[in-house]
Amino acid sequence: MPRALRASAALTAVLASTLVAGNAGSANASIVAPPDKIVIEIATVNGSGCAPGTAAVAVSPDNTAFTITYSNYLAQVGGGASPIDFRKNCQLNLIVHVPQGFTYAVASADYRGYASLQSGATALQKASYYFQGSPDTAARSHSYSGPYDDNWQATDETEWGQLVWAPCGVKRNFNINTELRVSAGTSDPAKTSFMTMDSTDGEINTIYRLAWKECPE
């Protein structure tokens, strides 16, 4: 069995804040922190990559960050893998209480994990972000091809003018959807290819950074 499958599949996701103020047309806005603390609550955690009992949540003491530890976020094909194991996903539904007069958006996200892909196999990591009731969705994806047997890392970045902002003066839950997908392609079906969103060394895996700006009066 591959080293990463024997190891504990621990994923840590941290939501940190990059506090940026300015207008939508400025990519080089000055940095300013909202005057009050930010409170983050987890409304729901759902998905085949974070089944009940396989995800733990902890909020930082200053309420500006949270960590999520997954124990079974793994997509795989071939070998003894189940036909439904080729795709795993997780949806985080967040309640973010922000100081009055401010709004926020996800400016960037860093993902990492481990992948072992046979020659001819491929894998996809995908993430999307949207606010409850909003048609605007920011989505990014990253592809990998075998042969591959190493850690992987991907960064999603959004230009200031393309950021999806929380509605001012309205409480809307914020959703983060992540997905791992592995395809056997032309690889030997008797051999396993897999992708995890975790790390065998237990280091921080995913960091979501928030951009901030003041709401119009």
JSON list of C-alpha atoms in Angstrom, two decimals:
[
{"chain": "A", "resi": 1, "resn": "MET", "atom": "CA", "xyz": [0.00, 0.00, 0.00]},
{"chain": "A", "resi": 2, "resn": "PRO", "atom": "CA", "xyz": [1.40, 3.49, -0.86]},
{"chain": "A", "resi": 3, "resn": "ARG", "atom": "CA", "xyz": [3.03, 5.47, 1.93]},
{"chain": "A", "resi": 4, "resn": "ALA", "atom": "CA", "xyz": [0.38, 8.22, 1.85]},
{"chain": "A", "resi": 5, "resn": "LEU", "atom": "CA", "xyz": [-2.45, 5.69, 2.24]},
{"chain": "A", "resi": 6, "resn": "ARG", "atom": "CA", "xyz": [-0.83, 4.17, 5.30]},
{"chain": "A", "resi": 7, "resn": "ALA", "atom": "CA", "xyz": [-0.25, 7.57, 6.85]},
{"chain": "A", "resi": 8, "resn": "SER", "atom": "CA", "xyz": [-2.93, 9.48, 8.71]},
{"chain": "A", "resi": 9, "resn": "ALA", "atom": "CA", "xyz": [-4.90, 11.53, 6.19]},
{"chain": "A", "resi": 10, "resn": "ALA", "atom": "CA", "xyz": [-4.86, 14.78, 8.13]},
{"chain": "A", "resi": 11, "resn": "LEU", "atom": "CA", "xyz": [-5.82, 18.00, 6.40]},
{"chain": "A", "resi": 12, "resn": "THR", "atom": "CA", "xyz": [-5.65, 21.34, 8.10]},
{"chain": "A", "resi": 13, "resn": "ALA", "atom": "CA", "xyz": [-7.44, 24.28, 6.53]},
{"chain": "A", "resi": 14, "resn": "VAL", "atom": "CA", "xyz": [-6.92, 27.75, 7.92]},
{"chain": "A", "resi": 15, "resn": "LEU", "atom": "CA", "xyz": [-9.00, 30.78, 7.10]},
{"chain": "A", "resi": 16, "resn": "ALA", "atom": "CA", "xyz": [-6.80, 33.84, 7.68]},
{"chain": "A", "resi": 17, "resn": "SER", "atom": "CA", "xyz": [-7.54, 37.43, 6.83]},
{"chain": "A", "resi": 18, "resn": "THR", "atom": "CA", "xyz": [-5.67, 39.72, 4.49]},
{"chain": "A", "resi": 19, "resn": "LEU", "atom": "CA", "xyz": [-7.24, 43.03, 5.43]},
{"chain": "A", "resi": 20, "resn": "VAL", "atom": "CA", "xyz": [-7.49, 45.25, 2.38]},
{"chain": "A", "resi": 21, "resn": "ALA", "atom": "CA", "xyz": [-9.54, 48.40, 1.96]},
{"chain": "A", "resi": 22, "resn": "GLY", "atom": "CA", "xyz": [-10.18, 50.43, -1.15]},
{"chain": "A", "resi": 23, "resn": "ASN", "atom": "CA", "xyz": [-12.53, 50.57, -4.09]},
{"chain": "A", "resi": 24, "resn": "ALA", "atom": "CA", "xyz": [-13.30, 47.88, -6.66]},
{"chain": "A", "resi": 25, "resn": "GLY", "atom": "CA", "xyz": [-11.07, 49.49, -9.24]},
{"chain": "A", "resi": 26, "resn": "SER", "atom": "CA", "xyz": [-7.95, 49.56, -7.12]},
{"chain": "A", "resi": 27, "resn": "ALA", "atom": "CA", "xyz": [-5.69, 46.51, -7.06]},
{"chain": "A", "resi": 28, "resn": "ASN", "atom": "CA", "xyz": [-3.17, 48.24, -4.80]},
{"chain": "A", "resi": 29, "resn": "ALA", "atom": "CA", "xyz": [-5.45, 49.42, -2.01]},
{"chain": "A", "resi": 30, "resn": "SER", "atom": "CA", "xyz": [-4.06, 50.34, 1.38]},
{"chain": "A", "resi": 31, "resn": "ILE", "atom": "CA", "xyz": [-4.17, 47.78, 4.18]},
{"chain": "A", "resi": 32, "resn": "VAL", "atom": "CA", "xyz": [-6.54, 48.46, 7.07]},
{"chain": "A", "resi": 33, "resn": "ALA", "atom": "CA", "xyz": [-8.06, 46.19, 9.71]},
{"chain": "A", "resi": 34, "resn": "PRO", "atom": "CA", "xyz": [-11.75, 46.39, 10.57]},
{"chain": "A", "resi": 35, "resn": "PRO", "atom": "CA", "xyz": [-12.18, 47.91, 14.03]},
{"chain": "A", "resi": 36, "resn": "ASP", "atom": "CA", "xyz": [-13.82, 44.84, 15.62]},
{"chain": "A", "resi": 37, "resn": "LYS", "atom": "CA", "xyz": [-13.04, 41.14, 15.75]},
{"chain": "A", "resi": 38, "resn": "ILE", "atom": "CA", "xyz": [-14.28, 38.80, 13.04]},
{"chain": "A", "resi": 39, "resn": "VAL", "atom": "CA", "xyz": [-16.35, 35.81, 14.21]},
{"chain": "A", "resi": 40, "resn": "ILE", "atom": "CA", "xyz": [-16.49, 32.68, 12.08]},
{"chain": "A", "resi": 41, "resn": "GLU", "atom": "CA", "xyz": [-19.00, 29.88, 12.64]},
{"chain": "A", "resi": 42, "resn": "ILE", "atom": "CA", "xyz": [-19.31, 26.57, 10.80]},
{"chain": "A", "resi": 43, "resn": "ALA", "atom": "CA", "xyz": [-22.94, 26.03, 9.81]},
{"chain": "A", "resi": 44, "resn": "THR", "atom": "CA", "xyz": [-22.53, 22.69, 8.01]},
{"chain": "A", "resi": 45, "resn": "VAL", "atom": "CA", "xyz": [-19.79, 20.40, 6.71]},
{"chain": "A", "resi": 46, "resn": "ASN", "atom": "CA", "xyz": [-21.02, 17.95, 4.05]},
{"chain": "A", "resi": 47, "resn": "GLY", "atom": "CA", "xyz": [-19.58, 15.72, 1.34]},
{"chain": "A", "resi": 48, "resn": "SER", "atom": "CA", "xyz": [-17.99, 12.36, 0.57]},
{"chain": "A", "resi": 49, "resn": "GLY", "atom": "CA", "xyz": [-14.58, 13.82, 1.41]},
{"chain": "A", "resi": 50, "resn": "CYS", "atom": "CA", "xyz": [-15.72, 14.96, 4.86]},
{"chain": "A", "resi": 51, "resn": "ALA", "atom": "CA", "xyz": [-18.35, 12.42, 5.94]},
{"chain": "A", "resi": 52, "resn": "PRO", "atom": "CA", "xyz": [-19.88, 12.76, 9.45]},
{"chain": "A", "resi": 53, "resn": "GLY", "atom": "CA", "xyz": [-17.27, 12.08, 12.10]},
{"chain": "A", "resi": 54, "resn": "THR", "atom": "CA", "xyz": [-14.30, 12.64, 9.77]},
{"chain": "A", "resi": 55, "resn": "ALA", "atom": "CA", "xyz": [-13.98, 16.42, 10.13]},
{"chain": "A", "resi": 56, "resn": "ALA", "atom": "CA", "xyz": [-13.09, 18.46, 13.21]},
{"chain": "A", "resi": 57, "resn": "VAL", "atom": "CA", "xyz": [-13.31, 22.25, 13.46]},
{"chain": "A", "resi": 58, "resn": "ALA", "atom": "CA", "xyz": [-11.42, 24.65, 15.72]},
{"chain": "A", "resi": 59, "resn": "VAL", "atom": "CA", "xyz": [-11.65, 28.46, 15.75]},
{"chain": "A", "resi": 60, "resn": "SER", "atom": "CA", "xyz": [-8.64, 30.59, 16.68]},
{"chain": "A", "resi": 61, "resn": "PRO", "atom": "CA", "xyz": [-8.78, 32.53, 19.96]},
{"chain": "A", "resi": 62, "resn": "ASP", "atom": "CA", "xyz": [-9.03, 35.89, 18.16]},
{"chain": "A", "resi": 63, "resn": "ASN", "atom": "CA", "xyz": [-11.87, 34.66, 15.90]},
{"chain": "A", "resi": 64, "resn": "THR", "atom": "CA", "xyz": [-10.00, 35.60, 12.72]},
{"chain": "A", "resi": 65, "resn": "ALA", "atom": "CA", "xyz": [-9.11, 32.05, 11.64]},
{"chain": "A", "resi": 66, "resn": "PHE", "atom": "CA", "xyz": [-10.35, 28.49, 11.80]},
{"chain": "A", "resi": 67, "resn": "THR", "atom": "CA", "xyz": [-8.80, 25.08, 11.25]},
{"chain": "A", "resi": 68, "resn": "ILE", "atom": "CA", "xyz": [-10.50, 21.98, 9.85]},
{"chain": "A", "resi": 69, "resn": "THR", "atom": "CA", "xyz": [-8.91, 18.55, 10.18]},
{"chain": "A", "resi": 70, "resn": "TYR", "atom": "CA", "xyz": [-10.11, 15.85, 7.79]},
{"chain": "A", "resi": 71, "resn": "SER", "atom": "CA", "xyz": [-9.37, 12.17, 8.31]},
{"chain": "A", "resi": 72, "resn": "ASN", "atom": "CA", "xyz": [-10.53, 10.70, 4.99]},
{"chain": "A", "resi": 73, "resn": "TYR", "atom": "CA", "xyz": [-10.33, 13.08, 2.02]},
{"chain": "A", "resi": 74, "resn": "LEU", "atom": "CA", "xyz": [-9.08, 10.67, -0.64]},
{"chain": "A", "resi": 75, "resn": "ALA", "atom": "CA", "xyz": [-10.06, 9.99, -4.27]},
{"chain": "A", "resi": 76, "resn": "GLN", "atom": "CA", "xyz": [-8.74, 6.87, -5.99]},
{"chain": "A", "resi": 77, "resn": "VAL", "atom": "CA", "xyz": [-9.22, 4.50, -8.94]},
{"chain": "A", "resi": 78, "resn": "GLY", "atom": "CA", "xyz": [-7.83, 1.11, -9.94]},
{"chain": "A", "resi": 79, "resn": "GLY", "atom": "CA", "xyz": [-6.74, -1.79, -7.80]},
{"chain": "A", "resi": 80, "resn": "GLY", "atom": "CA", "xyz": [-9.31, -2.46, -5.10]},
{"chain": "A", "resi": 81, "resn": "ALA", "atom": "CA", "xyz": [-10.90, 1.02, -5.23]},
{"chain": "A", "resi": 82, "resn": "SER", "atom": "CA", "xyz": [-14.69, 1.26, -5.25]},
{"chain": "A", "resi": 83, "resn": "PRO", "atom": "CA", "xyz": [-16.26, 2.58, -8.49]},
{"chain": "A", "resi": 84, "resn": "ILE", "atom": "CA", "xyz": [-17.52, 5.64, -6.57]},
{"chain": "A", "resi": 85, "resn": "ASP", "atom": "CA", "xyz": [-14.13, 6.47, -5.05]},
{"chain": "A", "resi": 86, "resn": "PHE", "atom": "CA", "xyz": [-12.92, 8.32, -8.16]},
{"chain": "A", "resi": 87, "resn": "ARG", "atom": "CA", "xyz": [-14.53, 11.58, -6.92]},
{"chain": "A", "resi": 88, "resn": "LYS", "atom": "CA", "xyz": [-14.64, 13.07, -3.43]},
{"chain": "A", "resi": 89, "resn": "ASN", "atom": "CA", "xyz": [-15.94, 16.48, -2.41]},
{"chain": "A", "resi": 90, "resn": "CYS", "atom": "CA", "xyz": [-16.54, 18.67, 0.64]},
{"chain": "A", "resi": 91, "resn": "GLN", "atom": "CA", "xyz": [-18.79, 21.69, 1.11]},
{"chain": "A", "resi": 92, "resn": "LEU", "atom": "CA", "xyz": [-18.17, 24.10, 3.96]},
{"chain": "A", "resi": 93, "resn": "ASN", "atom": "CA", "xyz": [-21.07, 26.40, 4.80]},
{"chain": "A", "resi": 94, "resn": "LEU", "atom": "CA", "xyz": [-19.72, 29.29, 6.87]},
{"chain": "A", "resi": 95, "resn": "ILE", "atom": "CA", "xyz": [-21.31, 32.07, 8.88]},
{"chain": "A", "resi": 96, "resn": "VAL", "atom": "CA", "xyz": [-18.88, 34.99, 8.95]},
{"chain": "A", "resi": 97, "resn": "HIS", "atom": "CA", "xyz": [-19.81, 37.86, 11.26]},
{"chain": "A", "resi": 98, "resn": "VAL", "atom": "CA", "xyz": [-17.97, 40.96, 10.05]},
{"chain": "A", "resi": 99, "resn": "PRO", "atom": "CA", "xyz": [-17.69, 44.41, 11.64]},
{"chain": "A", "resi": 100, "resn": "GLN", "atom": "CA", "xyz": [-20.41, 46.83, 10.63]},
{"chain": "A", "resi": 101, "resn": "GLY", "atom": "CA", "xyz": [-19.53, 48.85, 7.54]},
{"chain": "A", "resi": 102, "resn": "PHE", "atom": "CA", "xyz": [-17.17, 46.24, 6.04]},
{"chain": "A", "resi": 103, "resn": "THR", "atom": "CA", "xyz": [-17.47, 43.49, 3.46]},
{"chain": "A", "resi": 104, "resn": "TYR", "atom": "CA", "xyz": [-15.10, 40.70, 2.46]},
{"chain": "A", "resi": 105, "resn": "ALA", "atom": "CA", "xyz": [-14.14, 38.32, -0.36]},
{"chain": "A", "resi": 106, "resn": "VAL", "atom": "CA", "xyz": [-11.75, 35.40, -0.75]},
{"chain": "A", "resi": 107, "resn": "ALA", "atom": "CA", "xyz": [-8.66, 36.83, -2.44]},
{"chain": "A", "resi": 108, "resn": "SER", "atom": "CA", "xyz": [-6.54, 33.68, -2.59]},
{"chain": "A", "resi": 109, "resn": "ALA", "atom": "CA", "xyz": [-6.39, 30.08, -1.42]},
{"chain": "A", "resi": 110, "resn": "ASP", "atom": "CA", "xyz": [-3.44, 27.70, -1.16]},
{"chain": "A", "resi": 111, "resn": "TYR", "atom": "CA", "xyz": [-4.17, 23.97, -1.42]},
{"chain": "A", "resi": 112, "resn": "ARG", "atom": "CA", "xyz": [-1.80, 21.05, -1.03]},
{"chain": "A", "resi": 113, "resn": "GLY", "atom": "CA", "xyz": [-1.82, 17.29, -0.68]},
{"chain": "A", "resi": 114, "resn": "TYR", "atom": "CA", "xyz": [-0.27, 14.12, -2.06]},
{"chain": "A", "resi": 115, "resn": "ALA", "atom": "CA", "xyz": [-0.86, 12.27, -5.33]},
{"chain": "A", "resi": 116, "resn": "SER", "atom": "CA", "xyz": [0.29, 8.95, -6.75]},
{"chain": "A", "resi": 117, "resn": "LEU", "atom": "CA", "xyz": [-0.78, 8.64, -10.40]},
{"chain": "A", "resi": 118, "resn": "GLN", "atom": "CA", "xyz": [0.10, 5.77, -12.69]},
{"chain": "A", "resi": 119, "resn": "SER", "atom": "CA", "xyz": [1.24, 6.52, -16.24]},
{"chain": "A", "resi": 120, "resn": "GLY", "atom": "CA", "xyz": [-1.88, 7.40, -18.23]},
{"chain": "A", "resi": 121, "resn": "ALA", "atom": "CA", "xyz": [-3.94, 8.45, -15.17]},
{"chain": "A", "resi": 122, "resn": "THR", "atom": "CA", "xyz": [-5.03, 12.03, -14.45]},
{"chain": "A", "resi": 123, "resn": "ALA", "atom": "CA", "xyz": [-6.33, 13.97, -11.45]},
{"chain": "A", "resi": 124, "resn": "LEU", "atom": "CA", "xyz": [-8.21, 17.22, -10.88]},
{"chain": "A", "resi": 125, "resn": "GLN", "atom": "CA", "xyz": [-8.45, 19.51, -7.85]},
{"chain": "A", "resi": 126, "resn": "LYS", "atom": "CA", "xyz": [-11.27, 22.03, -7.98]},
{"chain": "A", "resi": 127, "resn": "ALA", "atom": "CA", "xyz": [-12.67, 24.70, -5.67]},
{"chain": "A", "resi": 128, "resn": "SER", "atom": "CA", "xyz": [-15.50, 27.19, -5.89]},
{"chain": "A", "resi": 129, "resn": "TYR", "atom": "CA", "xyz": [-16.71, 29.99, -3.64]},
{"chain": "A", "resi": 130, "resn": "TYR", "atom": "CA", "xyz": [-20.10, 31.68, -3.48]},
{"chain": "A", "resi": 131, "resn": "PHE", "atom": "CA", "xyz": [-22.46, 33.47, -1.14]},
{"chain": "A", "resi": 132, "resn": "GLN", "atom": "CA", "xyz": [-25.88, 32.10, -0.32]},
{"chain": "A", "resi": 133, "resn": "GLY", "atom": "CA", "xyz": [-28.46, 33.45, -2.77]},
{"chain": "A", "resi": 134, "resn": "SER", "atom": "CA", "xyz": [-25.86, 35.00, -5.08]},
{"chain": "A", "resi": 135, "resn": "PRO", "atom": "CA", "xyz": [-25.45, 33.96, -8.75]},
{"chain": "A", "resi": 136, "resn": "ASP", "atom": "CA", "xyz": [-21.77, 34.96, -8.69]},
{"chain": "A", "resi": 137, "resn": "THR", "atom": "CA", "xyz": [-19.40, 32.02, -8.26]},
{"chain": "A", "resi": 138, "resn": "ALA", "atom": "CA", "xyz": [-15.61, 32.05, -8.32]},
{"chain": "A", "resi": 139, "resn": "ALA", "atom": "CA", "xyz": [-14.24, 28.66, -9.46]},
{"chain": "A", "resi": 140, "resn": "ARG", "atom": "CA", "xyz": [-10.70, 27.42, -10.06]},
{"chain": "A", "resi": 141, "resn": "SER", "atom": "CA", "xyz": [-9.28, 24.01, -11.03]},
{"chain": "A", "resi": 142, "resn": "HIS", "atom": "CA", "xyz": [-5.85, 22.40, -11.33]},
{"chain": "A", "resi": 143, "resn": "SER", "atom": "CA", "xyz": [-4.96, 19.28, -13.33]},
{"chain": "A", "resi": 144, "resn": "TYR", "atom": "CA", "xyz": [-2.24, 16.65, -12.84]},
{"chain": "A", "resi": 145, "resn": "SER", "atom": "CA", "xyz": [-1.05, 13.80, -15.06]},
{"chain": "A", "resi": 146, "resn": "GLY", "atom": "CA", "xyz": [0.77, 10.55, -14.37]},
{"chain": "A", "resi": 147, "resn": "PRO", "atom": "CA", "xyz": [3.32, 9.31, -13.89]},
{"chain": "A", "resi": 148, "resn": "TYR", "atom": "CA", "xyz": [3.29, 11.38, -10.68]},
{"chain": "A", "resi": 149, "resn": "ASP", "atom": "CA", "xyz": [4.24, 10.40, -7.12]},
{"chain": "A", "resi": 150, "resn": "ASP", "atom": "CA", "xyz": [4.82, 13.43, -4.95]},
{"chain": "A", "resi": 151, "resn": "ASN", "atom": "CA", "xyz": [3.26, 16.22, -2.91]},
{"chain": "A", "resi": 152, "resn": "TRP", "atom": "CA", "xyz": [1.17, 18.70, -4.90]},
{"chain": "A", "resi": 153, "resn": "GLN", "atom": "CA", "xyz": [0.34, 22.34, -4.26]},
{"chain": "A", "resi": 154, "resn": "ALA", "atom": "CA", "xyz": [-2.07, 24.70, -6.01]},
{"chain": "A", "resi": 155, "resn": "THR", "atom": "CA", "xyz": [-2.87, 28.38, -5.51]},
{"chain": "A", "resi": 156, "resn": "ASP", "atom": "CA", "xyz": [-6.10, 30.14, -6.48]},
{"chain": "A", "resi": 157, "resn": "GLU", "atom": "CA", "xyz": [-5.77, 33.90, -6.88]},
{"chain": "A", "resi": 158, "resn": "THR", "atom": "CA", "xyz": [-8.39, 36.45, -7.89]},
{"chain": "A", "resi": 159, "resn": "GLU", "atom": "CA", "xyz": [-7.73, 39.94, -9.22]},
{"chain": "A", "resi": 160, "resn": "TRP", "atom": "CA", "xyz": [-9.29, 42.74, -7.16]},
{"chain": "A", "resi": 161, "resn": "GLY", "atom": "CA", "xyz": [-11.78, 43.66, -9.88]},
{"chain": "A", "resi": 162, "resn": "GLN", "atom": "CA", "xyz": [-12.97, 40.04, -10.15]},
{"chain": "A", "resi": 163, "resn": "LEU", "atom": "CA", "xyz": [-13.52, 39.38, -6.43]},
{"chain": "A", "resi": 164, "resn": "VAL", "atom": "CA", "xyz": [-16.94, 38.12, -5.33]},
{"chain": "A", "resi": 165, "resn": "TRP", "atom": "CA", "xyz": [-17.90, 40.31, -2.36]},
{"chain": "A", "resi": 166, "resn": "ALA", "atom": "CA", "xyz": [-20.33, 39.56, 0.45]},
{"chain": "A", "resi": 167, "resn": "PRO", "atom": "CA", "xyz": [-23.46, 41.76, 0.17]},
{"chain": "A", "resi": 168, "resn": "CYS", "atom": "CA", "xyz": [-23.19, 44.82, 2.40]},
{"chain": "A", "resi": 169, "resn": "GLY", "atom": "CA", "xyz": [-25.67, 44.98, 5.28]},
{"chain": "A", "resi": 170, "resn": "VAL", "atom": "CA", "xyz": [-27.04, 41.47, 4.62]},
{"chain": "A", "resi": 171, "resn": "LYS", "atom": "CA", "xyz": [-26.07, 38.25, 6.38]},
{"chain": "A", "resi": 172, "resn": "ARG", "atom": "CA", "xyz": [-25.38, 35.56, 3.79]},
{"chain": "A", "resi": 173, "resn": "ASN", "atom": "CA", "xyz": [-23.68, 32.24, 4.48]},
{"chain": "A", "resi": 174, "resn": "PHE", "atom": "CA", "xyz": [-20.45, 31.72, 2.57]},
{"chain": "A", "resi": 175, "resn": "ASN", "atom": "CA", "xyz": [-19.86, 28.39, 0.81]},
{"chain": "A", "resi": 176, "resn": "ILE", "atom": "CA", "xyz": [-16.55, 26.78, -0.12]},
{"chain": "A", "resi": 177, "resn": "ASN", "atom": "CA", "xyz": [-16.80, 23.66, -2.29]},
{"chain": "A", "resi": 178, "resn": "THR", "atom": "CA", "xyz": [-13.71, 21.53, -2.90]},
{"chain": "A", "resi": 179, "resn": "GLU", "atom": "CA", "xyz": [-13.39, 18.45, -5.08]},
{"chain": "A", "resi": 180, "resn": "LEU", "atom": "CA", "xyz": [-10.83, 15.79, -5.93]},
{"chain": "A", "resi": 181, "resn": "ARG", "atom": "CA", "xyz": [-11.31, 13.63, -9.05]},
{"chain": "A", "resi": 182, "resn": "VAL", "atom": "CA", "xyz": [-9.05, 10.85, -10.37]},
{"chain": "A", "resi": 183, "resn": "SER", "atom": "CA", "xyz": [-9.38, 9.16, -13.78]},
{"chain": "A", "resi": 184, "resn": "ALA", "atom": "CA", "xyz": [-7.68, 5.89, -14.70]},
{"chain": "A", "resi": 185, "resn": "GLY", "atom": "CA", "xyz": [-7.36, 6.94, -18.33]},
{"chain": "A", "resi": 186, "resn": "THR", "atom": "CA", "xyz": [-5.04, 4.54, -20.12]},
{"chain": "A", "resi": 187, "resn": "SER", "atom": "CA", "xyz": [-3.33, 3.34, -16.93]},
{"chain": "A", "resi": 188, "resn": "ASP", "atom": "CA", "xyz": [-3.23, -0.30, -15.79]},
{"chain": "A", "resi": 189, "resn": "PRO", "atom": "CA", "xyz": [-6.62, -0.90, -14.06]},
{"chain": "A", "resi": 190, "resn": "ALA", "atom": "CA", "xyz": [-4.95, -3.31, -11.64]},
{"chain": "A", "resi": 191, "resn": "LYS", "atom": "CA", "xyz": [-2.80, -0.51, -10.22]},
{"chain": "A", "resi": 192, "resn": "THR", "atom": "CA", "xyz": [-4.10, 2.20, -7.87]},
{"chain": "A", "resi": 193, "resn": "SER", "atom": "CA", "xyz": [-3.92, 5.93, -8.61]},
{"chain": "A", "resi": 194, "resn": "PHE", "atom": "CA", "xyz": [-4.98, 8.32, -5.88]},
{"chain": "A", "resi": 195, "resn": "MET", "atom": "CA", "xyz": [-5.03, 11.94, -4.76]},
{"chain": "A", "resi": 196, "resn": "THR", "atom": "CA", "xyz": [-5.43, 13.27, -1.24]},
{"chain": "A", "resi": 197, "resn": "MET", "atom": "CA", "xyz": [-6.03, 16.77, 0.07]},
{"chain": "A", "resi": 198, "resn": "ASP", "atom": "CA", "xyz": [-3.88, 16.19, 3.11]},
{"chain": "A", "resi": 199, "resn": "SER", "atom": "CA", "xyz": [-0.26, 15.89, 4.15]},
{"chain": "A", "resi": 200, "resn": "THR", "atom": "CA", "xyz": [1.71, 13.01, 5.63]},
{"chain": "A", "resi": 201, "resn": "ASP", "atom": "CA", "xyz": [3.75, 15.49, 7.67]},
{"chain": "A", "resi": 202, "resn": "GLY", "atom": "CA", "xyz": [0.69, 17.15, 9.22]},
{"chain": "A", "resi": 203, "resn": "GLU", "atom": "CA", "xyz": [1.60, 20.65, 8.12]},
{"chain": "A", "resi": 204, "resn": "ILE", "atom": "CA", "xyz": [-0.97, 23.32, 7.26]},
{"chain": "A", "resi": 205, "resn": "ASN", "atom": "CA", "xyz": [-2.55, 22.52, 3.92]},
{"chain": "A", "resi": 206, "resn": "THR", "atom": "CA", "xyz": [-5.05, 25.15, 2.89]},
{"chain": "A", "resi": 207, "resn": "ILE", "atom": "CA", "xyz": [-5.06, 28.86, 3.64]},
{"chain": "A", "resi": 208, "resn": "TYR", "atom": "CA", "xyz": [-7.97, 31.08, 2.62]},
{"chain": "A", "resi": 209, "resn": "ARG", "atom": "CA", "xyz": [-7.09, 34.77, 2.66]},
{"chain": "A", "resi": 210, "resn": "LEU", "atom": "CA", "xyz": [-9.78, 37.43, 2.82]},
{"chain": "A", "resi": 211, "resn": "ALA", "atom": "CA", "xyz": [-9.75, 40.81, 1.14]},
{"chain": "A", "resi": 212, "resn": "TRP", "atom": "CA", "xyz": [-11.70, 43.56, 2.94]},
{"chain": "A", "resi": 213, "resn": "LYS", "atom": "CA", "xyz": [-13.19, 46.89, 1.88]},
{"chain": "A", "resi": 214, "resn": "GLU", "atom": "CA", "xyz": [-15.55, 49.41, 3.42]},
{"chain": "A", "resi": 215, "resn": "CYS", "atom": "CA", "xyz": [-19.20, 49.36, 2.37]},
{"chain": "A", "resi": 216, "resn": "PRO", "atom": "CA", "xyz": [-20.63, 52.54, 0.83]},
{"chain": "A", "resi": 217, "resn": "GLU", "atom": "CA", "xyz": [-22.60, 54.64, 3.31]}
]
